XYZ file of C-alpha atoms in Angstrom:
454
model
C 58.238 -119.979 -88.114
C 55.990 -116.982 -87.739
C 53.680 -117.489 -84.588
C 50.138 -116.383 -84.333
C 51.204 -113.654 -81.658
C 53.640 -112.134 -84.411
C 50.764 -112.227 -87.110
C 48.494 -110.419 -84.696
C 51.209 -107.977 -83.702
C 52.035 -107.280 -87.300
C 48.249 -106.485 -87.762
C 48.316 -103.908 -84.966
C 50.578 -101.805 -86.888
C 48.455 -101.333 -89.956
C 45.413 -101.133 -87.766
C 46.942 -98.073 -86.308
C 48.102 -96.516 -89.579
C 44.829 -97.109 -91.304
C 42.833 -95.511 -88.551
C 44.397 -92.160 -89.361
C 44.819 -92.864 -93.137
C 40.979 -93.354 -93.533
C 40.226 -90.279 -91.326
C 42.507 -88.242 -93.675
C 41.274 -89.715 -96.780
C 37.388 -89.572 -95.871
C 37.168 -86.482 -93.479
C 40.128 -84.214 -93.945
C 38.862 -82.718 -97.212
C 35.465 -81.777 -95.713
C 37.051 -80.675 -92.476
C 39.220 -78.173 -94.276
C 36.372 -76.784 -96.382
C 33.369 -76.994 -94.170
C 34.783 -76.667 -90.617
C 38.240 -75.182 -90.953
C 36.866 -72.722 -93.577
C 39.303 -73.157 -96.603
C 38.371 -72.993 -100.295
C 38.183 -76.331 -101.827
C 40.536 -75.486 -104.799
C 43.186 -74.170 -102.282
C 42.842 -77.429 -100.408
C 43.357 -79.567 -103.436
C 46.590 -77.549 -104.156
C 47.816 -78.053 -100.710
C 47.354 -81.805 -100.722
C 49.287 -82.122 -103.957
C 52.048 -79.855 -102.924
C 52.533 -81.463 -99.519
C 51.945 -85.118 -100.632
C 54.281 -84.922 -103.675
C 57.055 -83.604 -101.221
C 55.940 -86.379 -98.716
C 56.160 -88.994 -101.435
C 59.753 -88.183 -102.201
C 60.436 -88.289 -98.546
C 59.433 -92.030 -98.216
C 62.410 -93.254 -99.937
C 64.645 -91.369 -97.638
C 63.161 -93.099 -94.802
C 63.576 -96.495 -96.563
C 67.239 -95.764 -97.028
C 67.825 -94.760 -93.431
C 65.885 -97.759 -92.110
C 67.988 -100.061 -94.059
C 70.971 -98.693 -92.467
C 69.548 -98.829 -88.976
C 71.161 -101.221 -86.574
C 69.912 -101.681 -83.089
C 69.244 -104.402 -80.470
C 65.662 -104.370 -81.720
C 66.682 -104.878 -85.479
C 66.343 -102.309 -88.447
C 62.751 -101.540 -88.563
C 60.894 -102.086 -85.230
C 62.645 -99.288 -83.271
C 60.662 -96.786 -85.411
C 57.416 -98.203 -84.099
C 58.637 -97.615 -80.594
C 60.059 -94.062 -80.869
C 57.444 -92.525 -83.169
C 54.329 -93.787 -82.031
C 53.743 -90.817 -79.654
C 54.564 -88.144 -82.144
C 52.286 -89.797 -84.613
C 49.285 -89.397 -82.401
C 50.205 -85.795 -81.168
C 50.713 -84.372 -84.699
C 47.503 -85.961 -85.810
C 45.556 -84.104 -83.182
C 47.152 -80.840 -84.307
C 46.250 -81.515 -87.845
C 42.633 -81.516 -86.781
C 42.733 -78.539 -84.632
C 41.387 -75.156 -85.700
C 43.454 -72.324 -84.599
C 42.016 -68.681 -84.364
C 43.815 -67.315 -87.367
C 42.729 -65.442 -90.553
C 42.367 -67.112 -93.897
C 46.039 -66.880 -94.728
C 46.983 -67.892 -91.296
C 44.771 -71.033 -91.217
C 46.185 -71.977 -94.830
C 49.683 -71.769 -93.606
C 48.963 -73.690 -90.340
C 47.133 -76.338 -92.538
C 50.426 -76.647 -94.764
C 52.638 -77.028 -91.840
C 50.719 -79.571 -89.546
C 49.642 -81.641 -92.607
C 53.285 -81.793 -93.786
C 54.562 -82.858 -90.471
C 51.748 -85.364 -90.047
C 52.615 -86.869 -93.460
C 56.447 -86.993 -92.614
C 55.714 -88.629 -89.113
C 53.377 -91.114 -91.088
C 56.382 -91.957 -93.487
C 58.713 -92.342 -90.628
C 56.864 -95.051 -88.908
C 54.876 -96.554 -91.735
C 57.666 -97.188 -94.118
C 59.620 -99.208 -91.361
C 56.561 -101.093 -90.587
C 55.834 -102.025 -94.007
C 59.401 -103.279 -94.502
C 59.034 -105.561 -91.544
C 56.987 -107.941 -94.040
C 60.282 -108.670 -95.950
C 62.248 -109.526 -92.914
C 59.808 -111.504 -90.658
C 59.990 -114.552 -92.734
C 61.628 -115.664 -96.307
C 58.667 -117.821 -97.125
C 56.346 -116.219 -99.777
C 53.528 -118.139 -98.241
C 54.252 -116.714 -94.962
C 54.238 -113.193 -96.451
C 50.713 -113.836 -98.128
C 49.530 -114.715 -94.640
C 51.190 -111.715 -92.871
C 49.739 -109.549 -95.608
C 46.290 -110.956 -95.057
C 46.730 -110.226 -91.282
C 47.939 -106.945 -92.062
C 44.951 -105.765 -94.501
C 42.488 -107.483 -92.291
C 43.507 -105.580 -89.249
C 44.019 -102.516 -91.325
C 40.265 -102.723 -92.362
C 39.102 -103.533 -88.935
C 40.843 -100.355 -87.676
C 39.361 -98.153 -90.498
C 35.990 -99.751 -89.704
C 36.204 -98.678 -86.056
C 37.459 -95.250 -86.895
C 34.984 -94.425 -89.495
C 32.021 -95.996 -87.665
C 32.648 -94.024 -84.270
C 34.315 -90.859 -85.630
C 31.169 -88.671 -86.297
C 29.395 -89.990 -83.316
C 32.434 -88.930 -81.315
C 32.502 -85.555 -82.990
C 28.765 -84.983 -82.306
C 29.233 -85.951 -78.720
C 32.250 -83.699 -78.007
C 30.671 -80.883 -79.929
C 27.651 -80.817 -77.427
C 28.051 -77.745 -75.416
C 31.230 -76.855 -77.240
C 32.229 -75.669 -80.619
C 32.173 -77.886 -83.614
C 35.878 -77.347 -83.987
C 36.432 -78.611 -80.437
C 34.504 -81.665 -81.177
C 36.526 -82.736 -84.408
C 39.843 -82.324 -82.174
C 38.665 -84.396 -79.246
C 37.404 -86.987 -81.437
C 40.812 -87.301 -83.286
C 42.475 -87.319 -79.849
C 40.450 -90.631 -78.849
C 41.423 -92.305 -82.106
C 45.179 -91.071 -81.662
C 45.592 -92.689 -78.301
C 44.226 -95.987 -79.749
C 46.940 -95.711 -82.561
C 49.555 -95.138 -79.950
C 48.776 -98.258 -77.999
C 48.528 -100.348 -81.094
C 51.913 -99.312 -82.338
C 53.537 -100.267 -79.061
C 51.879 -103.763 -79.382
C 53.139 -104.120 -82.890
C 56.793 -103.265 -81.633
C 56.437 -105.771 -78.814
C 55.018 -108.799 -80.690
C 57.049 -108.955 -83.965
C 60.511 -110.100 -84.588
C 63.097 -109.686 -87.528
C 64.556 -112.929 -89.019
C 65.859 -112.363 -92.611
C 69.424 -111.185 -92.805
C 71.066 -109.892 -96.152
C 73.670 -111.965 -97.948
C 76.366 -109.156 -97.464
C 77.023 -105.931 -95.755
C 75.197 -102.883 -96.721
C 76.052 -101.239 -100.142
C 76.260 -97.614 -100.878
C 73.205 -95.460 -101.432
C 74.255 -95.002 -105.095
C 74.138 -98.787 -105.662
C 70.849 -99.117 -103.700
C 69.258 -96.527 -105.983
C 70.732 -97.975 -109.152
C 69.503 -101.443 -108.367
C 66.109 -99.997 -107.587
C 65.719 -98.051 -110.863
C 66.758 -101.207 -112.737
C 64.199 -103.253 -110.877
C 61.420 -103.582 -113.774
C 58.815 -105.265 -111.387
C 59.118 -102.546 -108.929
C 58.278 -99.772 -111.613
C 55.314 -101.790 -112.726
C 53.949 -102.083 -108.851
C 54.609 -98.475 -108.432
C 52.431 -97.525 -111.337
C 49.722 -99.967 -110.336
C 49.788 -98.738 -106.697
C 49.461 -95.069 -107.672
C 46.503 -95.849 -109.823
C 44.696 -98.000 -107.169
C 45.147 -95.154 -104.684
C 43.562 -92.661 -107.083
C 40.689 -94.903 -107.312
C 40.519 -95.277 -103.458
C 41.094 -91.727 -102.648
C 38.578 -90.208 -105.085
C 35.780 -92.343 -103.773
C 36.706 -91.983 -100.062
C 37.230 -88.190 -100.228
C 34.000 -87.470 -102.048
C 31.666 -89.834 -100.136
C 30.754 -87.517 -97.219
C 30.019 -84.811 -99.999
C 27.908 -87.192 -101.754
C 25.742 -87.801 -98.694
C 25.734 -84.320 -97.430
C 24.908 -82.487 -100.351
C 23.406 -85.080 -102.870
C 21.592 -87.546 -100.794
C 20.733 -84.986 -98.045
C 21.553 -87.162 -95.113
C 20.612 -84.480 -92.836
C 16.948 -85.266 -93.840
C 17.390 -88.731 -92.359
C 16.901 -89.634 -88.861
C 20.136 -90.926 -87.126
C 20.373 -94.664 -87.295
C 20.978 -96.007 -83.604
C 22.958 -99.024 -83.123
C 23.329 -100.052 -79.544
C 22.078 -96.679 -78.645
C 24.628 -94.921 -80.592
C 23.343 -92.588 -83.253
C 25.146 -92.910 -86.653
C 24.801 -90.954 -89.915
C 24.299 -92.446 -93.442
C 27.767 -91.311 -94.664
C 29.595 -93.021 -91.670
C 27.819 -96.101 -92.048
C 28.500 -96.076 -95.789
C 32.156 -95.797 -95.181
C 32.284 -98.318 -92.315
C 30.285 -100.833 -94.332
C 32.954 -100.351 -97.086
C 35.672 -101.209 -94.599
C 33.849 -104.386 -93.386
C 33.563 -105.522 -97.069
C 37.212 -104.602 -97.653
C 37.947 -107.319 -94.972
C 35.982 -109.814 -96.954
C 38.248 -108.905 -99.962
C 41.208 -109.468 -98.008
C 40.033 -112.868 -96.812
C 39.292 -113.885 -100.293
C 42.690 -112.722 -101.738
C 44.837 -115.449 -100.275
C 42.873 -118.492 -101.439
C 42.182 -116.940 -104.838
C 45.822 -115.956 -105.255
C 47.124 -119.173 -104.301
C 44.632 -120.972 -106.804
C 44.933 -118.704 -109.834
C 47.939 -116.480 -109.131
C 48.289 -112.931 -107.708
C 48.353 -111.295 -111.185
C 44.976 -112.838 -112.497
C 43.326 -112.169 -109.013
C 44.388 -108.478 -109.124
C 43.325 -108.216 -112.678
C 39.912 -109.843 -112.023
C 39.143 -107.772 -108.984
C 40.030 -104.287 -110.645
C 37.983 -105.043 -113.828
C 34.989 -105.826 -111.808
C 35.403 -102.679 -109.713
C 35.630 -100.803 -113.071
C 32.162 -102.086 -114.227
C 30.557 -101.458 -110.701
C 31.974 -98.006 -110.365
C 30.521 -96.969 -113.635
C 27.192 -98.556 -112.867
C 27.124 -96.554 -109.540
C 26.509 -93.474 -111.570
C 22.781 -94.428 -112.321
C 22.086 -95.530 -108.894
C 19.087 -93.414 -107.574
C 19.979 -91.416 -104.363
C 16.727 -92.570 -102.702
C 17.444 -96.242 -103.248
C 19.630 -96.657 -100.119
C 19.810 -100.359 -100.504
C 21.200 -100.257 -103.954
C 23.866 -97.442 -102.861
C 25.046 -99.736 -99.971
C 24.966 -102.987 -102.156
C 27.302 -101.255 -104.809
C 29.486 -100.068 -101.934
C 29.814 -103.590 -100.565
C 30.658 -105.051 -104.056
C 33.194 -102.456 -105.142
C 34.944 -102.709 -101.648
C 35.189 -106.396 -101.805
C 37.149 -105.719 -105.127
C 39.125 -103.002 -103.581
C 40.030 -104.937 -100.399
C 41.464 -107.878 -102.374
C 44.113 -106.088 -104.318
C 46.162 -104.430 -101.502
C 47.433 -107.624 -99.750
C 48.577 -108.823 -103.106
C 50.554 -105.501 -103.797
C 52.290 -105.985 -100.299
C 53.191 -109.656 -101.040
C 54.382 -108.581 -104.465
C 56.697 -105.804 -103.056
C 58.329 -108.531 -100.843
C 58.816 -110.525 -103.946
C 60.559 -107.645 -105.556
C 62.989 -107.483 -102.702
C 63.815 -111.087 -103.440
C 64.288 -110.667 -107.098
C 66.536 -107.744 -106.494
C 68.565 -109.698 -104.102
C 69.066 -112.556 -106.341
C 69.932 -110.271 -109.425
C 72.326 -107.821 -107.649
C 73.306 -109.521 -104.305
C 72.054 -106.515 -102.577
C 68.956 -106.496 -100.554
C 67.370 -102.891 -99.934
C 64.022 -104.066 -98.179
C 63.388 -100.432 -96.657
C 64.158 -98.676 -99.941
C 61.759 -101.017 -101.898
C 58.957 -100.998 -99.248
C 59.171 -97.169 -99.243
C 58.144 -97.105 -102.732
C 54.848 -98.702 -101.852
C 54.156 -96.061 -99.249
C 55.402 -93.534 -101.854
C 52.770 -94.781 -104.481
C 50.091 -94.748 -101.925
C 50.749 -91.122 -100.976
C 51.237 -90.078 -104.629
C 48.086 -91.760 -105.888
C 46.211 -90.148 -102.756
C 47.985 -86.651 -103.630
C 46.625 -86.920 -107.291
C 43.241 -88.182 -106.196
C 42.675 -85.578 -103.566
C 44.101 -82.676 -105.620
C 41.693 -83.634 -108.492
C 38.742 -83.893 -106.077
C 39.506 -80.372 -104.755
C 40.127 -78.892 -108.140
C 37.010 -80.362 -109.624
C 34.804 -79.374 -106.719
C 35.966 -75.896 -107.371
C 35.493 -76.282 -111.148
C 32.028 -77.641 -110.803
C 31.128 -74.685 -108.581
C 31.034 -76.212 -105.128
C 30.169 -73.750 -102.229
C 30.542 -75.171 -98.814
C 27.547 -75.336 -96.443
C 25.108 -74.126 -99.341
C 22.589 -75.889 -101.589
C 24.586 -77.020 -104.447
C 23.927 -76.211 -108.288
C 23.013 -78.846 -110.753
C 26.463 -78.930 -112.149
C 28.180 -79.275 -108.651
C 25.870 -82.287 -108.037
C 26.661 -83.845 -111.219
C 30.518 -83.506 -110.379
C 29.908 -85.008 -106.781
C 28.177 -88.109 -108.702
C 31.229 -88.448 -110.947
C 33.664 -88.580 -107.973
C 31.923 -91.942 -106.878
C 31.503 -93.423 -110.347
C 33.489 -92.499 -113.614
C 36.304 -90.904 -112.146
C 37.587 -93.717 -109.816
C 36.958 -96.054 -112.694
C 39.868 -94.344 -114.441
C 42.192 -95.415 -111.691
C 41.000 -98.969 -111.879
C 41.687 -99.223 -115.659
C 45.107 -97.770 -115.427
C 46.099 -100.203 -112.437
C 44.899 -103.130 -114.608
C 47.179 -101.977 -117.457
C 50.148 -101.687 -115.340
C 49.774 -105.036 -113.349
C 49.249 -106.898 -116.683
C 52.943 -106.396 -117.291
C 54.122 -107.850 -113.846
C 56.432 -110.739 -114.587
C 56.989 -112.505 -111.246
C 54.740 -115.425 -111.456
C 54.259 -117.994 -108.615
C 56.554 -120.470 -110.453
C 59.280 -117.896 -110.905
C 59.239 -116.781 -107.261
C 59.507 -120.522 -106.244
C 62.765 -120.706 -108.276
C 64.003 -117.361 -106.765
C 63.279 -118.388 -103.274
C 65.099 -121.578 -103.590
C 68.195 -120.063 -105.104
C 68.272 -117.490 -102.459
C 68.201 -120.063 -99.733
C 71.077 -121.792 -101.170
C 73.201 -118.621 -101.397
C 72.236 -117.510 -97.762
C 73.233 -120.877 -96.438
């Protein structure tokens, strides 16, 4: 029986991860181009190179975690020992050294690569916890809902407060110092949350037999058809998300002209339009997460996923014709698209747990960490593609940092929030339409596994 305390504790982990994930996805590109001083195309290439490598690093973390034995279990120790490095390397990623152009680019490659490796080191074991906290698919749906709800709450807090923190810490200091100090505040919160996740969770599910060889694990994984389908769907979904998030600040800074708008004060705190836009999206994501469980329990995970992504496709394309002066329409579209986006990710996490059960029944071998590492791998690979495309196309459309943009550049920025992410949603629907593990089939698999384990 998974207790409420464990559900909350499990949620803390993704709350911490998502705070940094959203800062990277929404602000790192514009930090590198407008604050750090790197060309957009160079940043796009760096994102692709570092993230492709890091995506390949995730399965290695999963393999190591599967073979970890400790008094705390297989996966929880990573939350304890990597929380502090996670925060410290994140701060270094948003630090601007006094180097020349080449030195800055090398520094960006090194710190960002380290950040993504530490992120893998803590996030892959955290994700794998879902597969060992309970054998019950309904418990996993619930844990996924808590996870994603807390993730979006964390993202909402980080995105809402980040630019006010930057502006506050920049007053009387350099803009670069303001960015570093703001990230330090978020990093401290992340460290505390990871410690809470470690303390409040437990591992219950034990594999049927002793650990197999790495060769066997990889062979089983590559012959796991549902895993390949989820990998493709996850990559496409993250392309959709990363393009929209990465271009949002550019959209408001250079197309909407948010500098011409007075800051919106809430409880005396001045917020800029782009920060509110991103934060509202996270709040809408939470609504999507809440809707995912009852919808999937009624019509199934697969139908829920396809419906949400098809609706997101239509809305994304429609966003292209929204007038920049019609802020009400801009925010309404953001809310509707974000509800759709929020509903699919708890379904993906739950389906990865189902893949673990499917693999264990078929082969007698359970490589939870390796299978869940693929979910993190798909996130990063999709993010790599989306961010690289954003950087390259900004350069292609003639983007120039901190200058008035050409008509062609503005057209490109509009495409980043409309037609381009819609390509990701369509591809995701195509992949998930082949997913074979229905609710009735998973019920049979769970029952058979319980017999074998007993």
